[in-house]
Coordinates of C-alpha atoms in Angstrom, one line a residue:
Chain D
M1 CA -0.2 -0.1 0.1
I2 CA 2.7 2.4 1.1
G3 CA 4.4 2.1 -2.6
F4 CA 1.2 2.2 -4.3
V5 CA 0.7 5.5 -2.5
A6 CA 4.2 6.6 -3.3
R7 CA 3.7 6.1 -6.8
R8 CA 0.6 8.0 -7.1
L9 CA 2.1 10.8 -5.0
L10 CA 5.2 11.0 -7.6
A11 CA 2.6 10.6 -10.4
A12 CA 1.1 13.6 -9.2
L13 CA 3.8 16.1 -9.4
P14 CA 4.6 16.5 -13.1
T15 CA 0.5 17.8 -13.3
L16 CA 1.0 19.9 -10.8
L17 CA 4.2 21.4 -12.2
A18 CA 2.3 21.5 -15.7
V19 CA -1.0 23.2 -14.0
L20 CA 1.3 25.7 -12.4
T21 CA 2.9 26.6 -15.6
L22 CA -0.9 27.4 -17.5
V23 CA -1.5 29.2 -14.7
F24 CA 1.7 31.1 -15.1
L25 CA 1.3 30.9 -19.2
I26 CA -2.8 32.4 -18.6
V27 CA -2.0 35.1 -16.9
R28 CA 0.7 36.3 -19.1
V29 CA 0.0 34.9 -22.5
I30 CA -3.3 36.6 -22.7
P31 CA -3.2 39.8 -24.6
G32 CA -3.3 43.3 -22.4
D33 CA -0.8 44.5 -20.0
P34 CA -1.8 43.4 -16.3
A35 CA -0.3 47.0 -15.1
L36 CA -2.9 48.4 -17.6
V37 CA -5.9 46.7 -16.8
I38 CA -5.4 47.1 -12.9
L39 CA -4.7 50.9 -13.3
G40 CA -7.6 51.2 -15.7
D41 CA -8.5 54.9 -16.3
Q42 CA -5.4 56.0 -14.4
A43 CA -2.9 54.5 -16.1
T44 CA 0.3 56.7 -16.9
P45 CA 3.2 55.4 -18.8
E46 CA 5.4 56.3 -15.4
A47 CA 2.5 54.3 -13.2
A48 CA 2.2 51.6 -15.2
A49 CA 6.1 51.1 -15.1
A50 CA 6.2 51.7 -11.5
L51 CA 3.4 48.9 -10.8
R52 CA 5.1 46.4 -13.5
G53 CA 8.3 47.0 -11.5
R54 CA 6.1 46.2 -8.4
L55 CA 4.7 43.1 -9.8
G56 CA 7.9 41.7 -10.8
L57 CA 6.5 42.0 -14.8
D58 CA 9.7 43.8 -15.9
R59 CA 12.1 40.8 -15.1
P60 CA 13.1 38.2 -17.7
L61 CA 10.1 35.6 -18.6
L62 CA 12.2 32.7 -17.2
T63 CA 13.2 34.4 -14.0
Q64 CA 9.4 35.3 -13.2
Y65 CA 8.7 31.8 -14.0
L66 CA 11.3 29.8 -11.7
D67 CA 10.2 32.5 -8.9
F68 CA 6.5 31.6 -9.2
L69 CA 7.1 28.0 -9.2
Y70 CA 9.7 28.1 -6.3
S71 CA 7.1 30.5 -4.2
A72 CA 4.3 28.2 -4.9
L73 CA 6.0 25.2 -4.2
T74 CA 7.0 26.6 -0.9
G75 CA 3.3 27.7 -0.1
D76 CA 4.2 31.6 -0.6
F77 CA 1.0 32.5 -2.7
G78 CA 2.1 36.1 -2.5
R79 CA 0.3 39.2 -1.1
S80 CA -3.1 40.6 -2.5
L81 CA -2.7 44.1 -3.9
V82 CA -5.6 45.4 -2.7
T83 CA -5.2 44.4 1.1
S84 CA -1.4 43.9 1.1
R85 CA -2.5 40.8 3.4
P86 CA -0.9 37.7 2.6
I87 CA -3.2 35.6 0.3
L88 CA -2.9 32.3 2.2
E89 CA -4.4 34.3 5.4
E90 CA -7.5 36.0 3.6
V91 CA -7.9 32.1 1.9
T92 CA -7.9 30.5 5.4
A93 CA -9.9 33.1 6.9
V94 CA -12.8 32.1 5.2
L95 CA -12.1 28.1 4.2
P96 CA -14.7 26.9 7.1
H97 CA -17.1 28.3 5.2
T98 CA -16.0 26.8 1.7
L99 CA -15.2 23.5 3.5
D100 CA -18.6 23.3 5.2
L101 CA -20.7 24.2 2.1
T102 CA -18.4 21.5 0.0
I103 CA -18.7 18.8 2.2
A104 CA -22.3 18.8 2.9
S105 CA -23.3 19.3 -0.9
M106 CA -21.1 15.9 -1.6
V107 CA -22.7 14.1 1.3
I108 CA -26.5 15.4 -0.2
G109 CA -25.1 14.2 -3.8
V110 CA -24.1 10.9 -2.6
V111 CA -26.6 10.1 -0.1
V112 CA -29.5 11.1 -2.8
G113 CA -27.6 10.0 -5.9
I114 CA -26.3 6.5 -5.2
P115 CA -29.5 5.1 -4.0
A116 CA -31.4 6.6 -6.6
G117 CA -29.3 5.4 -9.3
I118 CA -29.3 1.6 -7.6
A119 CA -33.2 2.0 -7.5
A120 CA -33.2 3.1 -11.4
A121 CA -31.0 0.5 -12.1
L122 CA -32.9 -2.3 -10.3
H123 CA -36.6 -1.3 -11.8
R124 CA -35.0 -0.5 -15.5
N125 CA -37.9 0.9 -17.5
G126 CA -40.2 0.8 -14.3
F127 CA -41.7 3.8 -13.0
I128 CA -39.0 4.5 -10.6
D129 CA -36.5 4.3 -13.3
V130 CA -38.2 6.8 -15.3
A131 CA -38.9 9.3 -12.7
A132 CA -35.2 9.3 -11.5
R133 CA -34.2 9.9 -15.5
L134 CA -36.5 12.3 -15.6
L135 CA -35.5 14.2 -12.4
S136 CA -31.8 14.0 -12.9
L137 CA -32.1 15.2 -16.6
I138 CA -33.9 18.3 -14.9
G139 CA -31.4 18.2 -12.1
L140 CA -28.5 18.4 -14.4
S141 CA -30.0 21.3 -16.4
F142 CA -30.5 23.8 -13.9
P143 CA -27.9 26.5 -13.7
V144 CA -26.9 26.7 -9.4
F145 CA -27.9 30.3 -9.4
V146 CA -31.4 29.5 -10.9
S147 CA -32.0 26.9 -8.1
G148 CA -30.8 28.9 -5.6
I149 CA -33.0 31.5 -6.3
F150 CA -35.9 29.6 -6.8
L151 CA -35.0 27.9 -3.3
L152 CA -34.4 31.3 -1.7
L153 CA -38.0 32.4 -3.1
A154 CA -40.0 29.4 -1.7
F155 CA -38.1 28.5 1.3
A156 CA -36.4 31.5 2.8
L157 CA -39.1 34.3 1.2
H158 CA -42.0 32.7 1.1
W159 CA -41.9 30.1 3.8
R160 CA -39.5 31.7 5.7
I161 CA -38.1 28.3 7.3
F162 CA -34.6 29.4 6.4
P163 CA -32.4 32.9 6.4
V164 CA -31.9 34.7 3.4
I165 CA -28.5 35.6 4.4
G166 CA -25.8 32.6 5.0
N167 CA -23.0 34.3 6.9
A168 CA -22.9 31.8 10.2
D169 CA -21.5 32.1 13.3
L170 CA -18.6 29.7 13.0
A171 CA -18.4 28.9 16.8
D172 CA -22.0 27.7 16.8
P173 CA -23.0 24.4 15.1
L174 CA -26.8 24.6 14.9
D175 CA -26.2 27.8 13.1
R176 CA -23.9 26.5 10.8
L177 CA -26.1 24.1 10.0
H178 CA -29.5 26.2 9.5
K179 CA -27.6 28.5 7.2
M180 CA -26.0 25.8 5.4
A181 CA -29.2 24.3 4.2
L182 CA -30.3 25.7 1.4
P183 CA -27.0 26.6 -0.5
A184 CA -25.8 23.0 0.4
A185 CA -29.5 21.8 -1.0
T186 CA -28.8 23.9 -4.1
L187 CA -25.3 22.5 -5.0
G188 CA -25.9 18.7 -3.9
L189 CA -29.6 18.1 -5.5
V190 CA -27.2 19.1 -9.0
M191 CA -24.9 16.9 -8.1
A192 CA -27.5 14.3 -6.7
A193 CA -28.6 14.3 -10.7
Y194 CA -25.1 13.5 -12.0
V195 CA -24.3 10.7 -9.3
T196 CA -27.7 9.0 -10.2
R197 CA -26.9 9.0 -13.9
V198 CA -23.6 7.4 -13.6
T199 CA -24.5 4.9 -10.8
R200 CA -27.7 3.7 -12.8
S201 CA -25.3 3.1 -15.6
A202 CA -22.6 1.4 -13.6
M203 CA -25.1 -0.6 -11.7
L204 CA -26.5 -1.8 -15.4
Q205 CA -23.5 -2.7 -16.8
S206 CA -22.1 -4.5 -13.1
L207 CA -25.4 -6.6 -13.2
S208 CA -25.1 -7.7 -16.3
E209 CA -21.7 -9.3 -15.8
D210 CA -21.0 -13.1 -15.9
Y211 CA -19.9 -12.9 -12.4
I212 CA -23.6 -11.7 -11.2
R213 CA -25.3 -14.8 -12.7
T214 CA -22.4 -17.1 -11.4
A215 CA -23.3 -15.7 -7.9
R216 CA -27.2 -15.9 -8.3
A217 CA -26.6 -19.7 -9.4
K218 CA -24.6 -20.3 -6.4
G219 CA -27.8 -19.1 -4.3
V220 CA -26.2 -16.0 -3.2
P221 CA -29.6 -13.8 -1.8
W222 CA -30.6 -11.3 -4.3
R223 CA -29.8 -8.4 -1.9
R224 CA -26.1 -9.6 -1.3
V225 CA -25.8 -9.9 -4.8
V226 CA -26.7 -6.1 -5.7
W227 CA -25.2 -4.4 -2.5
V228 CA -21.8 -6.7 -2.5
H229 CA -21.1 -7.6 -6.2
G230 CA -22.8 -5.5 -7.8
L231 CA -22.4 -2.4 -6.3
R232 CA -18.7 -2.6 -5.2
N233 CA -18.1 -3.2 -9.2
A234 CA -20.2 -0.1 -10.1
S235 CA -18.2 2.0 -7.3
I236 CA -15.3 2.9 -9.7
P237 CA -17.1 4.7 -12.4
V238 CA -19.2 6.5 -9.2
V239 CA -15.8 7.5 -7.4
T240 CA -14.5 9.0 -10.6
V241 CA -17.6 11.2 -11.0
V242 CA -17.6 12.2 -7.5
G243 CA -13.9 13.4 -7.9
L244 CA -14.2 14.7 -11.1
Y245 CA -17.2 16.4 -9.6
V246 CA -15.1 18.7 -7.0
G247 CA -14.0 21.1 -9.7
I248 CA -17.7 21.8 -10.7
L249 CA -18.5 22.2 -7.3
I250 CA -15.7 24.4 -6.9
G251 CA -16.8 26.8 -9.5
N252 CA -20.6 26.1 -8.6
S253 CA -19.9 27.3 -5.0
V254 CA -18.8 30.8 -6.9
L255 CA -22.7 31.0 -7.7
T256 CA -24.1 30.0 -4.5
E257 CA -22.0 32.3 -2.4
I258 CA -23.6 35.0 -4.4
V259 CA -27.2 33.9 -4.3
F260 CA -27.0 33.1 -0.4
N261 CA -24.4 35.6 0.3
R262 CA -22.1 33.4 2.2
P263 CA -18.1 34.2 3.1
G264 CA -16.3 31.8 1.0
L265 CA -13.5 31.2 -1.6
G266 CA -16.0 32.2 -4.5
K267 CA -16.7 35.7 -2.9
I268 CA -13.2 36.3 -2.6
I269 CA -12.4 35.4 -6.4
V270 CA -15.4 37.7 -7.3
G271 CA -14.1 40.7 -5.1
A272 CA -10.8 40.2 -6.7
L273 CA -12.0 40.6 -10.2
N274 CA -13.9 43.6 -9.6
Q275 CA -11.0 45.2 -7.7
R276 CA -8.8 43.6 -10.5
D277 CA -6.4 42.0 -7.6
Y278 CA -3.9 40.7 -10.3
T279 CA -2.0 38.7 -7.4
M280 CA -4.8 37.5 -5.8
L281 CA -6.5 35.6 -8.5
Q282 CA -3.2 34.3 -9.7
G283 CA -2.9 32.9 -6.0
L284 CA -6.3 31.5 -5.9
M285 CA -5.7 29.8 -8.8
V286 CA -2.7 27.9 -7.8
I287 CA -4.5 27.1 -4.5
Y288 CA -7.7 25.8 -6.5
C289 CA -5.2 23.7 -8.9
F290 CA -3.7 22.4 -5.7
L291 CA -7.2 21.4 -4.2
I292 CA -8.0 19.5 -7.4
V293 CA -4.8 17.7 -8.0
V294 CA -5.0 16.4 -4.1
V295 CA -8.9 15.6 -5.1
N296 CA -7.7 13.4 -8.2
L297 CA -4.9 11.9 -5.9
V298 CA -7.4 10.9 -3.0
T299 CA -10.0 9.5 -6.2
D300 CA -6.8 7.3 -7.5
L301 CA -5.9 5.8 -4.1
L302 CA -9.6 5.1 -3.5
Y303 CA -9.3 3.3 -6.7
G304 CA -6.7 0.9 -4.9
V305 CA -8.8 0.5 -2.1
L306 CA -12.0 -0.3 -3.9
D307 CA -10.3 -2.3 -6.3
P308 CA -7.0 -4.7 -5.5
R309 CA -6.4 -5.0 -9.3
V310 CA -5.3 -1.1 -9.5
K311 CA -2.6 -1.5 -7.3
A312 CA -0.7 -4.0 -9.2
Chain O
M1 CA -10.5 2.1 -52.2
S2 CA -13.5 1.5 -49.9
G3 CA -12.3 5.0 -48.3
A4 CA -13.5 7.0 -51.5
V5 CA -17.0 5.8 -50.7
L6 CA -16.8 5.8 -46.7
P7 CA -18.0 9.8 -46.4
A8 CA -21.1 9.7 -48.2
R9 CA -21.7 6.7 -46.2
R10 CA -21.0 8.4 -43.1
V11 CA -23.0 11.6 -43.8
G12 CA -25.8 9.1 -44.2
A13 CA -24.9 8.1 -40.9
V14 CA -25.4 11.4 -39.0
S15 CA -28.8 12.0 -40.6
R16 CA -29.7 8.3 -40.0
A17 CA -28.8 9.4 -36.5
I18 CA -30.7 12.3 -36.3
R19 CA -33.8 10.7 -37.8
K20 CA -33.6 7.6 -35.3
A21 CA -33.0 10.3 -32.5
L22 CA -36.1 12.6 -33.1
A23 CA -38.3 8.9 -33.1
N24 CA -37.7 9.3 -29.3
P25 CA -40.3 11.4 -27.7
T26 CA -38.1 12.9 -25.4
T27 CA -35.3 14.0 -27.8
L28 CA -38.5 15.3 -30.0
I29 CA -39.9 17.5 -27.0
G30 CA -36.1 19.0 -26.6
A31 CA -35.9 19.7 -30.3
L32 CA -39.0 21.5 -30.2
I33 CA -38.3 23.4 -27.2
C34 CA -34.7 24.5 -29.3
L35 CA -36.4 25.3 -32.3
A36 CA -38.8 27.4 -30.3
I37 CA -36.2 29.6 -28.7
A38 CA -34.2 29.8 -32.0
L39 CA -37.2 30.9 -33.9
A40 CA -37.7 33.6 -30.7
A41 CA -33.9 34.7 -31.2
I42 CA -34.4 35.2 -34.5
F43 CA -37.6 36.7 -34.9
A44 CA -36.9 39.3 -32.0
P45 CA -37.1 42.5 -33.4
W46 CA -40.6 41.5 -34.8
L47 CA -41.6 39.7 -32.0
A48 CA -40.9 42.1 -29.1
P49 CA -43.4 44.3 -28.1
F50 CA -41.0 47.1 -27.2
D51 CA -37.8 48.4 -27.7
P52 CA -35.5 46.0 -25.0
T53 CA -33.4 48.8 -23.8
E54 CA -36.3 51.7 -23.6
Q55 CA -36.3 52.7 -20.4
N56 CA -39.8 54.0 -18.9
I57 CA -39.3 54.9 -15.0
I58 CA -43.4 55.7 -14.5
D59 CA -43.6 51.7 -15.4
R60 CA -41.0 50.4 -13.3
L61 CA -41.1 47.0 -11.6
A62 CA -44.2 46.6 -13.0
S63 CA -46.3 43.1 -12.4
P64 CA -46.8 40.8 -15.2
G65 CA -50.0 41.2 -17.0
G66 CA -51.3 44.3 -18.9
D67 CA -49.3 46.3 -21.0
Y68 CA -46.3 44.1 -20.0
L69 CA -46.9 40.4 -20.0
L70 CA -43.9 39.6 -18.0
G71 CA -43.9 42.7 -16.3
T72 CA -41.0 45.3 -16.4
D73 CA -37.7 45.7 -14.4
Q74 CA -35.9 48.2 -12.2
F75 CA -35.7 50.7 -14.9
G76 CA -39.2 50.2 -16.6
R77 CA -37.9 48.0 -19.7
D78 CA -40.3 45.4 -20.7
V79 CA -39.0 41.6 -19.6
L80 CA -40.6 39.6 -22.4
S81 CA -38.7 41.9 -25.0
R82 CA -35.5 41.6 -23.1
L83 CA -36.2 38.0 -23.0
L84 CA -36.7 37.6 -26.7
W85 CA -33.4 39.6 -27.2
G86 CA -31.5 38.0 -24.9
A87 CA -32.0 34.5 -26.6
R88 CA -30.0 35.9 -29.3
I89 CA -26.8 36.3 -27.0
S90 CA -26.9 32.7 -25.3
L91 CA -27.4 31.2 -28.8
V92 CA -24.7 33.2 -30.6
V93 CA -22.2 32.7 -27.6
S94 CA -22.8 29.0 -27.2
L95 CA -22.9 27.7 -30.6
G96 CA -19.7 30.2 -31.8
A97 CA -18.1 28.8 -28.8
I98 CA -18.7 25.2 -29.1
S99 CA -18.4 25.3 -33.1
A100 CA -14.6 26.9 -32.0
A101 CA -14.1 24.3 -29.8
A102 CA -15.1 21.6 -31.9
V103 CA -13.0 22.4 -34.7
V104 CA -9.9 23.3 -33.0
G105 CA -10.2 20.6 -30.4
G106 CA -11.0 17.9 -32.8
T107 CA -8.3 19.2 -35.2
I108 CA -6.0 18.8 -32.6
G109 CA -7.1 15.5 -31.4
M110 CA -7.2 14.0 -34.8
V111 CA -3.8 15.2 -35.7
S112 CA -2.3 14.2 -32.5
G113 CA -3.9 10.7 -32.6
Y114 CA -2.8 10.5 -36.4
I115 CA 1.2 11.7 -35.6
G116 CA 1.2 9.5 -32.3
G117 CA 4.5 9.2 -30.5
R118 CA 5.8 11.7 -28.2
F119 CA 4.0 14.6 -29.6
D120 CA 1.0 13.1 -29.1
L121 CA 2.1 12.3 -25.4
F122 CA 2.9 15.9 -24.9
T123 CA -0.6 17.3 -26.5
M124 CA -2.8 14.9 -24.5
Q125 CA -1.0 16.0 -21.4
V126 CA -1.4 19.6 -22.0
M127 CA -5.4 18.6 -22.9
D128 CA -5.4 17.2 -19.3
V129 CA -4.1 20.0 -17.5
L130 CA -6.8 22.2 -19.2
L131 CA -9.4 19.9 -18.1
S132 CA -8.2 19.8 -14.4
F133 CA -9.2 23.8 -14.4
P134 CA -12.8 24.2 -12.9
S135 CA -14.3 25.5 -16.3
L136 CA -16.4 28.3 -14.9
I137 CA -13.4 29.4 -12.7
L138 CA -11.0 29.4 -15.9
G139 CA -13.9 31.3 -17.9
L140 CA -14.4 33.9 -15.5
I141 CA -10.3 34.5 -15.1
V142 CA -9.9 34.7 -19.1
V143 CA -13.2 37.0 -19.2
A144 CA -12.1 39.2 -16.2
L145 CA -8.3 39.8 -18.1
L146 CA -9.8 40.1 -21.6
G147 CA -12.7 42.5 -20.8
P148 CA -16.4 41.3 -21.1
E149 CA -17.1 41.8 -24.9
L150 CA -19.1 39.5 -27.0
E151 CA -15.9 37.8 -28.9
N152 CA -14.0 37.0 -25.7
L153 CA -16.7 35.5 -24.0
V154 CA -16.8 33.0 -26.9
F155 CA -13.2 32.7 -26.5
A156 CA -12.9 31.7 -23.0
I157 CA -16.2 29.2 -23.2
A158 CA -14.5 28.0 -26.0
L159 CA -11.2 27.3 -24.3
T160 CA -12.9 25.4 -22.0
A161 CA -14.4 23.0 -23.9
V162 CA -11.3 22.3 -26.0
A163 CA -9.7 19.5 -24.4
P164 CA -13.0 17.1 -24.2
F165 CA -13.4 17.5 -27.9
A166 CA -9.8 17.0 -28.5
R167 CA -10.2 13.7 -26.7
I168 CA -13.0 12.3 -28.3
A169 CA -11.6 13.0 -31.6
R170 CA -8.2 11.1 -31.1
A171 CA -9.7 7.8 -29.5
P172 CA -11.2 6.8 -33.1
T173 CA -8.5 8.2 -35.1
L174 CA -6.0 6.0 -33.1
A175 CA -7.8 2.6 -34.0
L176 CA -8.7 4.1 -37.7
K177 CA -5.3 5.1 -38.5
E178 CA -4.4 1.3 -38.6
R179 CA -7.4 0.4 -40.8
A180 CA -6.9 -1.2 -44.4
F181 CA -8.6 2.1 -45.9
V182 CA -6.3 4.6 -44.3
E183 CA -3.2 2.7 -45.1
G184 CA -4.2 1.8 -48.6
G185 CA -4.7 6.0 -49.1
R186 CA -1.3 6.6 -47.7
A187 CA 0.2 3.5 -50.3
L188 CA -1.9 5.6 -53.2
G189 CA 0.5 8.4 -52.1
F190 CA -2.2 10.7 -50.7
S191 CA -0.9 13.5 -48.4
H192 CA -1.5 13.2 -44.9
T193 CA -4.0 16.5 -45.0
R194 CA -5.9 14.2 -47.8
V195 CA -6.2 11.1 -45.6
L196 CA -7.1 13.2 -42.2
F197 CA -9.7 15.3 -43.7
R198 CA -11.4 13.0 -46.3
H199 CA -10.8 9.3 -44.9
I200 CA -10.2 9.6 -41.2
L201 CA -12.8 12.7 -40.4
P202 CA -15.9 11.6 -42.0
N203 CA -15.5 8.4 -39.5
I204 CA -15.3 10.5 -36.3
L205 CA -17.9 13.3 -37.1
P206 CA -20.8 11.2 -35.7
E207 CA -19.1 11.7 -32.2
V208 CA -18.0 14.9 -32.4
M209 CA -21.5 15.8 -33.4
V210 CA -22.9 14.3 -30.4
M211 CA -20.4 15.7 -28.3
A212 CA -21.0 19.4 -29.5
S213 CA -24.7 18.7 -28.7
L214 CA -24.2 17.9 -25.0
W215 CA -21.4 20.5 -24.7
L216 CA -23.8 23.4 -26.3
A217 CA -25.9 23.1 -23.4
T218 CA -22.7 23.2 -21.2
A219 CA -21.9 26.6 -22.9
V220 CA -25.7 28.2 -22.4
R221 CA -25.2 27.3 -18.6
V222 CA -21.7 28.9 -18.4
E223 CA -22.6 31.9 -20.3
A224 CA -25.7 32.5 -18.1
S225 CA -23.4 31.8 -14.8
L226 CA -20.9 34.3 -16.2
S227 CA -23.5 37.2 -17.2
F228 CA -25.1 36.4 -13.5
I229 CA -21.6 37.2 -11.8
G230 CA -21.6 40.4 -14.2
L231 CA -18.9 39.4 -16.6
G232 CA -21.3 38.8 -19.5
V233 CA -21.9 41.2 -22.6
K234 CA -22.2 44.6 -20.8
P235 CA -25.6 46.5 -19.9
P236 CA -27.9 47.6 -21.2
T237 CA -27.8 44.7 -24.0
A238 CA -30.1 41.9 -22.5
T239 CA -28.7 38.7 -21.4
W240 CA -30.7 36.1 -19.6
G241 CA -28.1 35.6 -16.8
G242 CA -27.5 39.6 -16.5
M243 CA -31.8 39.7 -16.1
T244 CA -31.3 36.8 -13.6
R245 CA -28.9 39.2 -11.7
D246 CA -31.1 41.9 -11.8
G247 CA -34.2 40.2 -10.6
F248 CA -31.9 38.6 -7.7
E249 CA -31.1 42.3 -6.5
N250 CA -34.9 43.4 -6.9
I251 CA -36.0 40.0 -5.1
L252 CA -38.0 41.6 -2.3
D253 CA -40.0 43.8 -4.5
A254 CA -40.3 42.0 -7.4
P255 CA -39.8 38.2 -7.3
W256 CA -41.1 37.6 -10.8
L257 CA -38.1 39.5 -12.5
A258 CA -35.8 36.6 -11.4
I259 CA -38.3 33.9 -12.4
A260 CA -38.8 34.4 -16.1
P261 CA -35.2 34.8 -17.3
G262 CA -34.3 31.7 -14.9
V263 CA -36.9 29.3 -16.6
A264 CA -36.0 30.6 -19.9
I265 CA -32.1 29.3 -19.3
L266 CA -33.7 26.0 -17.7
L267 CA -35.6 25.5 -20.8
L268 CA -32.8 25.9 -23.4
V269 CA -30.2 24.0 -21.0
L270 CA -32.9 20.9 -20.9
G271 CA -33.9 20.9 -24.1
L272 CA -30.1 21.2 -25.6
N273 CA -29.6 18.0 -23.0
M274 CA -32.7 16.2 -24.0
V275 CA -31.4 16.4 -27.7
G276 CA -27.8 15.7 -26.7
D277 CA -29.1 12.6 -24.8
G278 CA -31.2 11.2 -27.8
L279 CA -28.4 11.8 -30.1
R280 CA -25.7 9.9 -28.1
D281 CA -28.4 6.9 -27.6
A282 CA -28.9 7.0 -31.2
T283 CA -25.2 6.3 -32.1
D284 CA -24.2 4.5 -29.7
P285 CA -23.2 0.9 -30.8
K286 CA -23.9 -0.8 -27.6
L287 CA -27.7 0.6 -27.1
R288 CA -28.1 0.4 -31.2
A289 CA -28.7 -3.3 -31.1
E290 CA -31.6 -3.4 -28.6

């Protein structure tokens, strides 16, 4: 197992390096001088040159690149242009809110999606299957800001069950849950739609395999066949989709945080865009990429746990 | 020699798949939704009862009904007219972005698979890296750096969709280049360009088209999301995402303002997903046998 983990860690390094290179390139290759973009209407040639100096953009590209890689890999993501505070500090201040939301949405997505997908596969073309397919089609067609606004209108403004604003007191767990309910439902239900689809088709695939017929012929109870033999073999595509979905969840959380006025990474990124906080954007992109690489790594490791053949 | 007749047969396969998909009621409903929205967008100047940017402060935040079928926004602009005109932005941006992504991504994947070796390895590594970015975040940053113009939105959304097209075009190319008709073409002295575009391309076209129909739905969603965040085509131009944002900001006084554009986005994405699913099922060899 340790060898497998070490191999996976090593394999993640080139990806991380490539992703960092892409972040570096995106910010520099895209036409437009960042100094002029940041200064906007007040850009004089002198001010632009001064800002380029401050950002280090007047140095040779290779020096900038090596410097960027070194700081990113040592955990130094720079300082915000607007507040001058270290980016990591700004991010860790709101991270609990983002983690709350992400984890709660994943729980809803998995807890609703996997059973729904299994039920649909077991009743193929029956009422449950048709309903699950239709609901998941509608679910994955909803942009999250639209479903968020609809939930807000229904449950916060019409029925007044949940609060309109989601800035929770982190010390109070009940308050955290209460304020998280609607945003987490918004993100979680869309995710459940994806998970239902993938679970259904993976289960249909795995239930049609020969080993399922063999298990049934041996007299293994149907319940055990489904949950042990069927689900375990269907779990790899499901885990893949849940892992890939983290990227979508990160994007969608930006929209959810706007709708429910919650603090979080998404709010910071939109703030940085509006204030043209260029170093903040670059730092956030790097942090997002680290997150994605870590999630991919965890997904890979889970494959090894679920399917011993992967480790070979 | 079979290569010479294959293109015609493959184009037949595309229209056969479309006919087969439309036989499915879900796909047909989806196609009708998309058609209705496309017609609304094309005929917006004639269908819209008012100028979409004309402000009428006396009638601001009017409820639906009466002169204004869907009410008016905070500037007294007619919501229905803005909805009809807004359909144009959604369709132009998503069609533009996905056509660009399909052509660029498809070519990258096809050429990469055809050449193979280190070039292929490198290209696919680059595509994997692009894939690992959350697409909304990538779009957000690209539009923010380039400025919220129509063509920049198209570019940003296309950039997020290039990698999936490269992958879908590469896989069948790897198998096709070993086939007799491709080797035959090479033996006859056909150029690589001719082999690629006359013999391989027609064979991967159905896959690329199915992918394009599914990604159109995503593109509509991303465009609407960017407009909602405030990075869409600039106001006063009507965009569905921007209208939802206006409605959201007036949600206490005029809750209907956010509902109409929200439902419009949902319907278009749903319609496109229904068509995409139908086309995928119609071209999936595993399902074809059923």
